[in-house]
Every structure is written in C-alpha cells, then in structure tokens.
Coordinates of C-alpha atoms in Angstrom, one line a residue:
M1 CA 128.4 97.0 120.7
I2 CA 127.3 94.9 117.8
T3 CA 126.7 91.2 118.6
Y4 CA 126.2 88.4 116.1
Y5 CA 124.3 85.1 115.8
E6 CA 126.3 81.9 115.6
P7 CA 127.8 82.0 112.0
I8 CA 126.4 79.9 109.2
T9 CA 129.4 78.1 107.7
Y10 CA 130.4 76.2 104.6
T11 CA 133.7 74.4 103.9
V12 CA 134.8 74.8 100.3
Q13 CA 134.8 71.3 98.5
P14 CA 137.2 70.2 95.9
E15 CA 134.6 70.7 93.1
D16 CA 134.2 74.3 94.2
E17 CA 137.9 75.1 93.6
G18 CA 138.3 78.4 91.7
M19 CA 134.6 79.5 92.1
L20 CA 133.9 83.1 93.1
L21 CA 132.9 83.6 96.7
K22 CA 129.6 85.1 95.4
T23 CA 128.9 81.9 93.5
I24 CA 129.5 79.8 96.7
L25 CA 127.1 82.1 98.7
Q26 CA 124.4 81.7 96.0
R27 CA 124.7 78.1 95.0
R28 CA 126.0 76.3 98.2
L29 CA 124.5 78.5 100.9
G30 CA 121.5 79.7 99.0
V31 CA 121.9 83.3 100.1
S32 CA 119.4 85.6 98.4
R33 CA 120.4 88.9 96.7
K34 CA 118.6 90.9 99.4
L35 CA 120.4 89.1 102.3
M36 CA 123.7 89.2 100.5
S37 CA 123.4 93.0 100.1
K38 CA 122.7 93.3 103.8
L39 CA 125.6 91.1 104.7
K40 CA 128.0 93.1 102.5
L41 CA 127.2 96.2 104.6
T42 CA 127.8 94.4 107.9
E43 CA 131.3 94.6 109.4
Q44 CA 131.7 90.9 109.9
G45 CA 128.9 89.8 107.5
I46 CA 130.8 87.7 105.0
Q47 CA 134.2 86.2 106.0
L48 CA 136.6 83.8 104.3
N49 CA 139.0 82.0 106.7
G50 CA 138.2 84.6 109.4
E51 CA 138.8 87.7 107.3
R52 CA 136.4 90.1 105.7
V53 CA 136.8 89.9 101.9
Y54 CA 135.1 90.9 98.6
I55 CA 132.7 88.4 97.2
S56 CA 134.5 88.6 93.9
V57 CA 137.5 86.6 95.3
K58 CA 138.1 83.1 94.2
V59 CA 138.0 80.3 96.8
R60 CA 140.1 77.2 97.3
R61 CA 139.3 73.8 98.6
G62 CA 139.2 73.7 102.4
D63 CA 138.4 77.5 102.7
L64 CA 135.9 78.3 105.5
V65 CA 133.1 80.6 104.4
E66 CA 131.2 82.3 107.3
L67 CA 128.0 84.3 107.3
R68 CA 127.6 86.5 110.4
M69 CA 124.3 88.2 111.0
E70 CA 123.8 91.0 113.5
K71 CA 121.4 90.1 116.3
E72 CA 118.2 92.0 116.2
T73 CA 115.2 92.5 118.5
S74 CA 111.6 93.3 117.9
T75 CA 111.7 96.8 119.5
D76 CA 108.2 97.5 118.2
I77 CA 106.6 94.5 120.1
L78 CA 105.8 94.9 123.8
P79 CA 107.0 91.9 125.8
E80 CA 104.1 90.2 127.7
N81 CA 104.0 87.2 129.9
I82 CA 101.6 85.1 127.7
P83 CA 102.1 81.4 128.0
F84 CA 102.4 79.3 124.8
D85 CA 103.2 75.7 123.9
I86 CA 106.6 75.0 122.5
L87 CA 106.9 72.0 120.1
Y88 CA 110.5 72.5 119.1
E89 CA 113.3 75.0 119.5
D90 CA 117.0 75.3 118.6
E91 CA 119.3 78.2 117.8
H92 CA 117.6 78.7 114.4
L93 CA 114.0 77.8 114.8
L94 CA 111.1 78.1 117.3
V95 CA 108.0 75.9 116.5
V96 CA 104.9 76.4 118.6
N97 CA 101.4 75.0 119.0
K98 CA 99.3 78.1 118.6
Q99 CA 96.2 78.2 120.7
A100 CA 92.9 79.2 119.1
G101 CA 91.8 82.8 119.7
I102 CA 95.2 84.4 119.7
I103 CA 96.5 86.6 116.9
V104 CA 100.0 85.8 115.6
H105 CA 101.4 89.3 115.1
P106 CA 100.4 92.8 116.4
T107 CA 98.1 94.6 114.0
H108 CA 96.2 97.8 113.9
G109 CA 94.0 97.7 117.0
H110 CA 95.7 94.6 118.4
Y111 CA 99.1 95.8 119.7
T112 CA 99.1 93.5 122.7
G113 CA 97.9 90.0 123.7
T114 CA 99.4 88.4 120.5
L115 CA 101.6 85.4 120.2
A116 CA 104.5 87.7 119.2
N117 CA 104.2 89.6 122.5
G118 CA 104.5 86.3 124.4
V119 CA 107.4 85.0 122.3
V120 CA 109.4 88.3 122.7
H121 CA 108.9 88.1 126.4
Y122 CA 110.0 84.5 126.5
W123 CA 113.2 85.2 124.6
A124 CA 113.9 88.3 126.8
Q125 CA 113.6 86.1 129.9
K126 CA 116.1 83.7 128.4
G127 CA 118.5 86.5 127.5
E128 CA 118.2 85.9 123.8
Q129 CA 118.4 88.7 121.3
V130 CA 116.0 87.6 118.6
R131 CA 113.6 89.3 116.3
F132 CA 110.1 87.8 115.8
R133 CA 109.9 86.4 112.3
P134 CA 107.0 84.0 111.6
V135 CA 107.5 82.1 108.4
H136 CA 103.7 81.7 107.9
R137 CA 100.5 82.7 109.5
L138 CA 97.4 81.1 111.0
D139 CA 94.0 82.7 111.4
Q140 CA 93.2 84.0 114.8
E141 CA 90.7 81.1 115.5
T142 CA 92.9 78.4 113.9
S143 CA 95.1 76.4 116.3
G144 CA 98.2 74.3 115.6
V145 CA 101.8 74.3 114.3
L146 CA 103.4 77.6 113.6
C147 CA 107.1 78.0 112.6
I148 CA 109.1 81.1 113.6
A149 CA 112.6 81.8 112.2
K150 CA 115.3 83.2 114.5
N151 CA 117.3 85.0 111.9
P152 CA 116.9 86.3 108.3
Y153 CA 118.8 83.4 106.7
I154 CA 116.5 80.8 108.2
H155 CA 113.4 82.9 107.3
Q156 CA 114.6 83.2 103.7
H157 CA 115.2 79.5 103.3
I158 CA 111.9 78.3 104.8
S159 CA 109.9 81.0 102.9
E160 CA 111.5 79.8 99.7
Q161 CA 110.4 76.3 100.5
M162 CA 106.9 77.6 101.1
I163 CA 106.9 79.4 97.7
A164 CA 108.3 76.3 95.9
G165 CA 105.6 74.1 97.4
T166 CA 108.0 71.7 99.1
V167 CA 106.6 72.3 102.6
D168 CA 103.9 69.8 103.6
K169 CA 101.1 71.5 105.7
Y170 CA 98.4 69.2 107.1
Y171 CA 95.2 70.3 108.9
T172 CA 92.4 68.6 110.7
A173 CA 88.9 70.1 110.1
V174 CA 85.5 69.0 111.3
V175 CA 82.9 69.9 108.6
F176 CA 79.2 69.6 108.3
G177 CA 78.0 66.9 105.9
H178 CA 80.1 64.4 103.9
P179 CA 82.5 65.5 101.1
V180 CA 81.9 63.7 97.9
P181 CA 84.0 61.9 97.0
S182 CA 85.4 61.1 100.4
K183 CA 88.9 61.6 99.1
G184 CA 89.7 64.2 96.5
V185 CA 91.1 67.5 95.4
V186 CA 89.5 70.9 95.3
D187 CA 91.3 72.8 92.5
E188 CA 89.3 76.1 92.4
P189 CA 90.7 79.7 92.2
I190 CA 90.1 82.0 95.1
D191 CA 89.8 85.8 95.3
R192 CA 88.2 88.6 97.3
D193 CA 84.4 88.9 97.3
P194 CA 83.9 92.2 95.4
N195 CA 80.9 92.9 97.6
E196 CA 82.7 92.1 100.9
P197 CA 86.5 92.6 100.6
H198 CA 87.2 90.7 103.9
R199 CA 85.5 87.6 102.5
R200 CA 87.0 85.2 99.9
I201 CA 85.1 83.3 97.3
V202 CA 85.7 80.7 94.6
T203 CA 85.8 82.6 91.3
T204 CA 87.1 81.8 87.8
D205 CA 89.0 85.1 87.9
G206 CA 90.8 84.3 91.2
Y207 CA 94.2 83.0 92.1
A208 CA 95.1 79.3 91.7
A209 CA 94.4 77.2 94.9
R210 CA 94.6 73.5 95.5
T211 CA 93.3 71.6 98.6
L212 CA 93.7 67.9 99.0
Y213 CA 91.3 66.2 101.5
Q214 CA 90.4 62.8 102.9
V215 CA 87.6 62.0 105.3
E216 CA 89.0 60.3 108.4
T217 CA 85.8 59.9 110.4
A218 CA 82.3 60.0 109.0
Y219 CA 79.7 60.9 111.6
E220 CA 76.0 60.8 110.9
W221 CA 75.8 64.3 109.5
A222 CA 79.4 65.6 109.8
S223 CA 83.0 64.5 109.0
K224 CA 86.5 64.9 110.4
V225 CA 88.7 65.6 107.4
R226 CA 92.5 65.5 107.0
I227 CA 93.6 68.3 104.6
K228 CA 96.8 69.1 102.8
L229 CA 97.4 72.5 101.3
E230 CA 99.2 72.8 98.0
S231 CA 98.8 76.6 98.0
G232 CA 98.3 79.2 100.7
R233 CA 95.4 81.5 99.9
T234 CA 93.7 83.4 102.6
H235 CA 90.9 81.3 104.2
Q236 CA 91.6 78.6 101.6
I237 CA 90.4 75.6 103.6
R238 CA 87.3 77.4 104.8
V239 CA 86.4 78.6 101.3
H240 CA 87.1 75.3 99.6
M241 CA 85.1 73.2 102.1
K242 CA 82.2 75.5 101.8
H243 CA 82.5 75.2 98.0
L244 CA 82.1 71.4 98.5
G245 CA 78.9 72.1 100.5
C246 CA 80.6 71.1 103.7
P247 CA 81.3 74.3 105.7
L248 CA 83.5 74.0 108.8
I249 CA 81.5 73.6 112.0
G250 CA 81.8 76.7 114.2
D251 CA 82.8 79.0 111.3
S252 CA 80.9 82.2 111.9
F253 CA 82.1 83.7 108.6
Y254 CA 81.7 80.9 106.1
G255 CA 79.6 78.4 108.0
Q256 CA 76.1 79.5 106.9
A257 CA 73.7 77.0 105.5
S258 CA 73.0 77.1 101.8
P259 CA 69.5 78.4 100.7
D260 CA 68.7 75.0 99.1
W261 CA 69.3 73.0 102.3
T262 CA 66.4 71.3 104.1
A263 CA 65.1 72.7 107.3
A264 CA 66.5 69.6 109.2
S265 CA 70.0 70.2 107.8
T266 CA 69.9 73.9 108.6
E267 CA 68.8 73.1 112.2
R268 CA 71.6 70.5 112.6
L269 CA 74.2 73.0 111.4
A270 CA 73.0 75.6 113.8
L271 CA 73.2 73.1 116.6
A272 CA 76.7 72.0 115.7
H273 CA 77.8 75.6 115.7
T274 CA 76.9 75.8 119.5
W275 CA 79.3 72.9 120.3
I276 CA 82.5 74.8 119.6
E277 CA 83.3 78.5 119.9
R278 CA 85.4 78.8 116.8
Q279 CA 85.9 77.2 113.4
A280 CA 86.9 73.5 113.9
L281 CA 90.3 73.9 112.2
H282 CA 93.7 72.8 113.5
A283 CA 97.1 72.9 111.8
S284 CA 98.2 69.4 112.8
E285 CA 101.5 68.8 111.0
L286 CA 104.2 70.8 109.3
V287 CA 107.1 69.2 107.4
I288 CA 110.1 71.3 106.3
V289 CA 113.7 70.8 105.4
H290 CA 115.9 72.3 108.1
P291 CA 118.0 75.0 106.4
I292 CA 121.1 74.1 108.5
T293 CA 121.0 70.3 108.7
G294 CA 119.4 69.7 105.3
H295 CA 117.2 67.0 106.9
S296 CA 113.4 66.8 106.7
V297 CA 111.8 67.5 110.0
R298 CA 108.2 66.9 111.0
F299 CA 106.4 68.9 113.7
T300 CA 103.0 67.7 115.0
A301 CA 100.4 69.3 117.3
P302 CA 97.8 67.1 119.0
L303 CA 94.1 68.0 118.6
P304 CA 93.1 70.7 121.1
E305 CA 90.5 69.9 123.7
D306 CA 87.6 71.8 122.0
I307 CA 87.9 69.8 118.8
Q308 CA 88.2 66.6 120.8
R309 CA 85.0 67.5 122.7
L310 CA 83.3 68.2 119.3
D311 CA 84.4 64.8 118.1
Q312 CA 83.0 63.1 121.1
K313 CA 79.7 65.1 120.8
L314 CA 79.3 64.0 117.2
K315 CA 80.1 60.4 118.0
T316 CA 77.6 60.4 121.0
T317 CA 74.9 61.9 118.8
M318 CA 75.4 59.3 116.1
N319 CA 75.4 56.4 118.6
R320 CA 72.2 57.7 120.3
N321 CA 70.4 58.1 117.0
N322 CA 71.5 54.6 115.9
E323 CA 70.1 53.1 119.2
E324 CA 66.8 54.9 118.7
I325 CA 66.6 53.3 115.2

C-alpha cells in the first residue's frame, strides 16, 4: 500500500485566476521540472480540489492545490543505534549537531557507523517512513550544524537556496598565527592538486571561492576566527586559511608549517596539534528560509568540548607567558 507525506498545499489567490496549474506549481510552489515529472507519475501526486488533474488545466481563485509525495525509506542504509544531537525537527526538516569523527553518509569502505545509519534507526524507532536526504555535507572531522530534508520538495528548495547563495553558513575555526588583516575576505579560486587529487589548492585555474573571516580572539600565537562561506568548495576553509599563512590547528592534511617559518613557530604549531585530535573547525550557525513557512530560521550549535579545551589551553599559555615577562 502506498503511503504519502502530509501534502504541500497552496490556495489559489485572486491574482492567480486563469493561470495554468503548471504555472502555479512552478511560480507559487517552486516545483522543479524533475520533481514535477515525478509527481505526474504518482497516483495522488498533483491534485486540484481533491482530484487528480492534468497540469494544463486553468485554476480559479480559492482552488486548493495539493502535492502528495510518496513516503520513501533508505533501504540501502543499515539502521544502527548511534546517538546524535538534535537541534531541531519538524515534519519537514531534521537539523543535527554532528559530532566530530563521524561520516555523514555511507561511502565505499564505510557502510556502517555513519550519521545516516543513526538517523535511519532513529526514524524507524519513531515509526517514521523517511529517506535520508542531507542538504549539505560536513567533513568527517568537522562538527556542527547539519540540515537533513525529509522529502524531495524540501530538499529541492533548500538546495536551491544553497546554490543561489542565500543560505548563511558560519563556522568557528582556531588557526595558528594571526590573519592579516584581522577582518577580511579570501577570494581565491580552488581546485584539486594535480599531484595529489585528494588535496585542494589555491590556483588561478580553479573554481571561484569566497571566504569571509573575522578574528574573534587573538591569543599569543593563534586566533579563534568566525568564518562565513559564500561558496562551498571542498575543504574551502582549510585551504583558504592555509593560504593566509594561518592553517587550522589540528589539521593533519593542511596544517603543515611553511618552509620559511622560524624554528620556534614550527615547534609551536607542532605543539598545538597535540592539543586537539582533529582540525579545530565547527559549523556554528546555519540560516535558511523554511520552504513551508517562508520564514528565516537560524540553527546554532555550541562549541564542542575539544575546541573549548583548546581555547582554554591557548589562553592559559598566553597568560603564563605574559606573567613570565
């Protein structure tokens, strides 16, 4: 038996009088061509006043347009009882505070132990029939806010916001050194390193990438930085901060000292890397427009314990050095 999610509805307004249903779906509900094609093949996918109709019909004021999407499950993801921190949930969205060290979605060689395995188990325990649809990704060692759509309509709309650049994504990073200036923009293209495909580098032949940053706390030889992404390239923050000469503390991939650094700076960086077991990067805030309510919503995730400990370690070191002086 086919079951459906709660319908997405729209009441035809006076200014919509005489429009084609197809136009209403595109302009008022923002249904993509791909989703519309899928709904047309679904028995109850597109309805007008409770009846299945062709999208070429004209609508009248007061008509009720309904989208009904079949419920799906992630049959390819094994449910596992993996605890995770929920920041927000409704019938359309699940927003979590991803812990560091966990992969978002199963990949080759990592079929279990992922966030997806835990979420699928959680929904099964609640009796919800939902497919796992992350709207964006976070690196395995990056913690923080992650948004998961509960149906294809929601996924489409938030993905479009991401592409349009209307989603605000803020991060907190702890970097070695002090970015100059203390507030600025890194507008440098990024692409794969031809000598090491898994690594990204700043290169003139790369894809456009913009990172806004502002130093929040300046320690003696490190900084806590608030970062806003205006693009979403792989490893963008880590690559751009390294480009500034301020690699993320704890970053085993991009956190190496530059050849022209002094011995003292190289030693300090090596010491700082022992104070945290992953790159000090946390997705602290996400601001989107909720596709159903049309309201802007902000989700925040507090700094995890390991970055708080790093913060205290850097403050203690700075204070101790000042006392010695």
